[in-house]
């Protein structure tokens, strides 16, 4: 039966099917890569938000720590001093509802204390919370009363409030005394707020001057009161994200939870679309004893958005290429039919050529075999190559060092011959890393990337990196070690230079902010621990901008 002129050959059909299948596989693979890229970008954005919130919460705790230092450095602190110190902090951190100082007092001190309250705000007495409202506190043995309160405006209800009967506040203060660190309450309703808002207190104890504070019992005995920052949780998170410009991305939704009064998570902030049903990343952080949970979700986006342009191009281009290849194969198949008769006629002439081709193929296979053998030898040599090669006997004593070790390291083999590694490196047996290495060797375990410093015969310090594998006889008996070594002195020197550059100013060579923060943190810790004062001097050049503007930044640098 005669074939129709436009009929598709088997080769053309297979080419078309294979091309479309390959296109589909590539499209799926590229789409997966695009999805992975989008997921990575989303994880990075989520990590930025989690890190920003964590840093902001730490800064909020640090604000209270700074306030607490006022009581550690000035004794006694007056109401005016407390006002002058906290006023700029309230302007800079608007999410802080108020700063206050709780004073510990007993019933005998109550009349005089209330007189002091009335001098500030007439009619004031010590109050307590009952059924959601403030009432005069009954007489009791001990009180923990709000004495200093800034700002007073809007927070009058908390002035003179006794928080000693608030179990959550008392537990938080106890935790701060035991740990010596700032501690935060769970979420609670603030008496100052006319509308319910989730807030919390960050507290730090204040002790009597020159009191012993070595143990928790001594700190409890020396307790004079505590400083506290009242913070609106939702406004805190809003301020943190806004200050880092992390609220303008409509493709990211975020929800923040903190522990409520019953210990269960309570939402304090939400932005963007609802998170239900969306893939999200959840992280938990602990700040001042308060557990925060941050959930970040990516808003759904259509497949035809710009993020999947690559897979769409692959699909369209692959389909077009498959059609072109199928057409080409079809044309070649038709041409093959035409020349088939000519091929049969010349078969006899080609037999000799075929024999020669077979001989060429055999020779080529021999060459390929020789090439594979040579390549295998080359790979074996490459896998064994390093700066030098060493061997040890069953007692882990050096027996051989090859690879021009002396020329590369500057150390003669005589120093190592018949000795163990820990006998050639001073101090190795006393160091933690040396003892760990000796334990690995005695257990006949392989080791890698062992780095140590030693002196050459010329007195120069050099760093080496050693790898080793145990050697066993055919019967399983331990025969020693063999391995390789590399000189890493240049890398170590580069790391030291990088460390220096990271902590020193490029222009002046002086320590930079990073090193200042490290040293200042150590100084403050020493000051708090030993009760010694510490000062920071700031030297500023007034009107220095005029020098840069008039003479140029190069002249300013000089």
Coordinates of N, CA and C in Angstrom, one line a residue, residues 207-324:
X207 N 19.5 47.1 95.0 CA 20.0 46.7 96.3 C 20.6 47.9 97.1
X208 N 20.7 47.7 98.4 CA 21.3 48.7 99.2 C 22.8 48.9 98.9
X209 N 23.3 50.1 99.0 CA 24.6 50.4 98.7 C 25.6 49.6 99.6
X210 N 26.6 49.1 98.9 CA 27.8 48.4 99.6 C 27.3 47.1 100.2
X211 N 26.1 46.5 99.8 CA 25.7 45.3 100.4 C 26.3 44.1 99.7
X212 N 26.5 43.0 100.4 CA 27.1 41.8 99.8 C 26.0 41.2 98.9
X213 N 26.4 40.8 97.6 CA 25.5 40.3 96.6 C 26.0 39.0 96.1
X214 N 26.8 38.2 96.8 CA 27.5 37.0 96.2 C 26.5 35.9 96.0
X215 N 25.4 35.8 96.8 CA 24.5 34.7 96.6 C 23.1 35.2 96.6
X216 N 22.2 34.3 96.2 CA 20.8 34.7 96.1 C 20.2 35.2 97.4
X217 N 20.6 34.4 98.5 CA 20.2 34.8 99.9 C 20.7 36.2 100.2
X218 N 21.9 36.5 99.9 CA 22.5 37.8 100.3 C 21.7 38.9 99.5
X219 N 21.4 38.6 98.2 CA 20.7 39.6 97.4 C 19.3 39.8 97.9
X220 N 18.6 38.8 98.4 CA 17.3 39.0 99.0 C 17.4 39.8 100.2
X221 N 18.4 39.6 101.0 CA 18.6 40.4 102.2 C 18.9 41.8 102.0
X222 N 19.6 42.1 100.8 CA 20.0 43.5 100.5 C 19.0 44.2 99.6
X223 N 17.8 43.5 99.3 CA 16.9 44.1 98.4 C 16.3 45.4 98.9
X224 N 16.3 46.5 98.2 CA 15.7 47.8 98.5 C 14.5 48.0 97.7
X225 N 14.4 47.5 96.5 CA 13.3 47.7 95.6 C 13.6 47.1 94.2
X226 N 13.0 47.7 93.2 CA 13.3 47.3 91.9 C 12.8 48.3 90.9
X227 N 13.5 48.4 89.8 CA 13.1 49.3 88.7 C 12.4 48.4 87.6
X228 N 11.4 49.0 87.0 CA 10.5 48.3 86.1 C 10.2 49.2 84.9
X229 N 10.1 48.6 83.7 CA 9.7 49.3 82.5 C 8.4 48.6 82.1
X230 N 7.3 49.4 82.0 CA 6.0 48.9 81.5 C 5.9 49.1 80.0
X231 N 5.7 48.0 79.3 CA 5.9 48.0 77.8 C 4.6 47.4 77.2
X232 N 4.1 48.1 76.2 CA 3.0 47.6 75.4 C 3.5 46.6 74.4
X233 N 3.1 45.4 74.4 CA 3.7 44.4 73.6 C 3.5 44.6 72.1
X234 N 2.2 45.0 71.7 CA 1.9 45.2 70.3 C 2.7 46.4 69.7
X235 N 2.7 47.5 70.5 CA 3.5 48.7 70.0 C 5.0 48.4 69.9
X236 N 5.5 47.6 70.9 CA 6.9 47.2 70.8 C 7.2 46.5 69.5
X237 N 6.5 45.5 69.1 CA 6.7 44.7 67.9 C 6.5 45.7 66.7
X238 N 5.5 46.5 66.7 CA 5.2 47.4 65.6 C 6.4 48.4 65.4
X239 N 6.9 48.9 66.5 CA 8.1 49.8 66.4 C 9.3 49.1 65.9
X240 N 9.6 47.9 66.3 CA 10.7 47.2 65.9 C 10.7 47.0 64.4
X241 N 9.6 46.4 63.9 CA 9.5 46.1 62.5 C 9.5 47.4 61.6
X242 N 8.8 48.5 62.1 CA 8.8 49.7 61.4 C 10.2 50.3 61.3
X243 N 11.0 50.2 62.4 CA 12.3 50.9 62.4 C 13.2 50.1 61.4
X244 N 13.0 48.9 61.1 CA 13.8 48.1 60.1 C 13.1 48.1 58.7
X245 N 12.0 48.8 58.5 CA 11.3 48.9 57.2 C 10.9 47.5 56.8
X246 N 10.3 46.7 57.7 CA 9.9 45.3 57.4 C 8.4 45.2 57.4
X247 N 7.6 46.3 57.3 CA 6.2 46.2 57.3 C 5.6 46.5 55.9
X248 N 6.5 46.9 55.0 CA 6.0 47.3 53.7 C 5.9 46.2 52.6
X249 N 6.3 45.0 53.0 CA 6.3 43.9 52.0 C 4.9 43.2 52.1
X250 N 4.0 43.4 51.1 CA 2.7 42.7 51.1 C 2.8 41.2 50.9
X251 N 3.9 40.7 50.5 CA 4.0 39.3 50.2 C 4.4 38.5 51.5
X252 N 4.6 39.2 52.6 CA 5.0 38.5 53.9 C 4.0 38.9 54.9
X253 N 3.4 37.9 55.6 CA 2.5 38.1 56.8 C 3.2 37.6 58.0
X254 N 3.0 38.3 59.1 CA 3.7 38.0 60.3 C 2.8 38.1 61.5
X255 N 2.9 37.1 62.4 CA 2.1 37.1 63.7 C 3.1 36.9 64.8
X256 N 2.9 37.6 65.9 CA 3.8 37.5 67.1 C 3.0 37.1 68.3
X257 N 3.4 36.1 69.0 CA 2.7 35.6 70.2 C 3.7 35.7 71.4
X258 N 3.1 36.0 72.6 CA 3.8 36.0 73.8 C 3.0 35.2 74.9
X259 N 3.7 34.7 75.9 CA 3.0 33.9 77.0 C 2.0 34.8 77.7
X260 N 0.7 34.4 77.8 CA -0.3 35.1 78.5 C -0.2 34.7 80.0
X261 N -1.2 35.3 80.7 CA -1.2 35.0 82.2 C -1.3 33.6 82.5
X262 N -2.1 32.8 81.7 CA -2.3 31.4 81.9 C -1.1 30.5 81.3
X263 N -0.1 31.2 80.7 CA 1.0 30.4 80.2 C 0.8 30.0 78.7
X264 N -0.4 30.2 78.2 CA -0.6 29.9 76.8 C -0.3 31.0 75.9
X265 N 0.2 30.8 74.6 CA 0.5 31.9 73.7 C -0.7 32.8 73.4
X266 N -0.4 34.1 73.4 CA -1.4 35.1 73.1 C -0.9 36.0 72.1
X267 N -1.7 36.2 71.0 CA -1.2 37.0 69.9 C -1.2 38.5 70.3
X268 N 0.0 39.1 70.0 CA 0.1 40.6 70.4 C 0.3 41.4 69.1
X269 N 0.6 40.8 68.0 CA 0.8 41.6 66.8 C 0.4 40.7 65.6
X270 N -0.1 41.4 64.5 CA -0.4 40.7 63.3 C -0.4 41.6 62.2
X271 N 0.2 41.2 61.0 CA 0.2 42.1 59.9 C 0.1 41.2 58.6
X272 N -0.5 41.8 57.6 CA -0.6 41.1 56.3 C -1.9 40.2 56.3
X273 N -1.9 39.2 55.4 CA -3.0 38.3 55.2 C -3.1 37.3 56.4
X274 N -4.3 36.6 56.5 CA -4.4 35.6 57.5 C -3.4 34.5 57.2
X275 N -2.8 33.9 58.3 CA -1.8 32.9 58.2 C -2.4 31.5 58.0
X276 N -3.7 31.3 58.3 CA -4.3 30.0 58.3 C -4.2 29.4 56.9
X277 N -3.6 28.2 56.8 CA -3.5 27.5 55.6 C -2.3 27.9 54.7
X278 N -1.5 28.8 55.1 CA -0.3 29.2 54.4 C 0.9 28.5 54.9
X279 N 1.9 28.2 54.0 CA 3.2 27.7 54.5 C 3.9 28.8 55.3
X280 N 4.3 28.4 56.5 CA 4.9 29.4 57.4 C 6.1 28.9 58.1
X281 N 6.9 29.8 58.6 CA 8.1 29.5 59.4 C 7.9 30.1 60.8
X282 N 8.0 29.2 61.8 CA 7.8 29.6 63.1 C 9.1 29.5 63.9
X283 N 9.4 30.5 64.7 CA 10.6 30.5 65.5 C 10.2 31.0 66.9
X284 N 10.9 30.4 67.9 CA 10.7 30.8 69.3 C 12.0 31.4 69.9
X285 N 11.8 32.5 70.6 CA 13.0 33.1 71.3 C 12.6 33.4 72.7
X286 N 13.6 33.4 73.6 CA 13.4 33.7 75.0 C 14.2 35.0 75.3
X287 N 13.4 36.0 75.8 CA 14.0 37.2 76.2 C 13.6 37.5 77.6
X288 N 14.5 37.6 78.5 CA 14.3 38.0 79.9 C 13.3 37.0 80.5
X289 N 13.4 35.7 80.2 CA 12.5 34.7 80.7 C 11.1 34.7 80.1
X290 N 10.8 35.5 79.1 CA 9.6 35.5 78.4 C 9.7 34.8 77.1
X291 N 8.8 33.9 76.8 CA 8.8 33.1 75.6 C 8.0 33.8 74.5
X292 N 8.7 34.1 73.4 CA 8.0 34.8 72.2 C 8.0 33.8 71.1
X293 N 6.9 33.7 70.4 CA 6.8 32.9 69.2 C 6.4 33.8 68.0
X294 N 7.2 33.7 66.9 CA 7.1 34.5 65.7 C 6.8 33.6 64.6
X295 N 5.7 33.9 63.9 CA 5.2 33.1 62.7 C 5.2 34.0 61.5
X296 N 6.0 33.6 60.5 CA 6.0 34.3 59.2 C 5.6 33.5 58.1
X297 N 4.6 34.0 57.3 CA 4.0 33.2 56.2 C 4.2 34.0 54.9
X298 N 4.3 33.3 53.8 CA 4.4 33.9 52.5 C 3.0 34.0 51.9
X299 N 2.6 35.1 51.4 CA 1.3 35.3 50.8 C 1.3 34.5 49.4
X300 N 0.1 33.8 49.1 CA 0.1 33.1 47.8 C 0.2 34.0 46.6
X301 N 1.0 33.5 45.6 CA 1.2 34.3 44.4 C 0.8 33.4 43.2
X302 N 0.2 33.9 42.1 CA -0.2 33.1 41.0 C 1.1 32.6 40.2
X303 N 0.9 31.4 39.6 CA 2.0 30.8 38.9 C 2.5 31.6 37.7
X304 N 1.6 32.4 37.1 CA 2.0 33.2 35.9 C 2.7 34.5 36.3
X305 N 3.0 34.7 37.6 CA 3.7 35.9 38.0 C 5.2 35.8 37.5
X306 N 5.9 36.8 37.7 CA 7.3 36.9 37.1 C 8.2 35.9 37.7
X307 N 7.9 35.3 38.9 CA 8.8 34.3 39.5 C 9.0 33.0 38.7
X308 N 8.0 32.6 37.9 CA 8.1 31.4 37.1 C 8.3 31.7 35.6
X309 N 8.9 32.8 35.3 CA 9.1 33.1 33.9 C 10.1 32.1 33.2
X310 N 11.1 31.6 34.0 CA 12.0 30.6 33.4 C 11.3 29.3 33.0
X311 N 10.5 28.8 33.9 CA 9.8 27.5 33.5 C 8.9 27.7 32.3
X312 N 8.2 28.9 32.3 CA 7.3 29.1 31.1 C 8.1 29.2 29.8
X313 N 9.3 29.9 29.9 CA 10.1 30.0 28.7 C 10.6 28.6 28.3
X314 N 11.0 27.8 29.3 CA 11.4 26.4 28.9 C 10.3 25.6 28.3
X315 N 9.1 25.7 28.8 CA 8.0 25.0 28.2 C 7.7 25.4 26.8
X316 N 7.6 26.8 26.5 CA 7.4 27.2 25.2 C 8.5 26.9 24.2
X317 N 9.7 27.2 24.7 CA 10.9 27.0 23.8 C 11.1 25.5 23.5
X318 N 10.9 24.6 24.6 CA 11.1 23.2 24.4 C 10.1 22.6 23.4
X319 N 8.8 23.1 23.5 CA 7.8 22.6 22.6 C 8.1 23.0 21.1
X320 N 8.5 24.3 21.0 CA 8.9 24.7 19.6 C 10.1 23.9 19.1
X321 N 11.1 23.7 19.9 CA 12.3 23.0 19.5 C 11.9 21.5 19.2
X322 N 11.0 20.9 19.9 CA 10.6 19.5 19.7 C 9.9 19.4 18.3
X323 N 9.1 20.4 17.9 CA 8.4 20.4 16.6 C 9.4 20.5 15.5
X324 N 10.4 21.4 15.7 CA 11.4 21.6 14.7 C 12.3 20.4 14.5

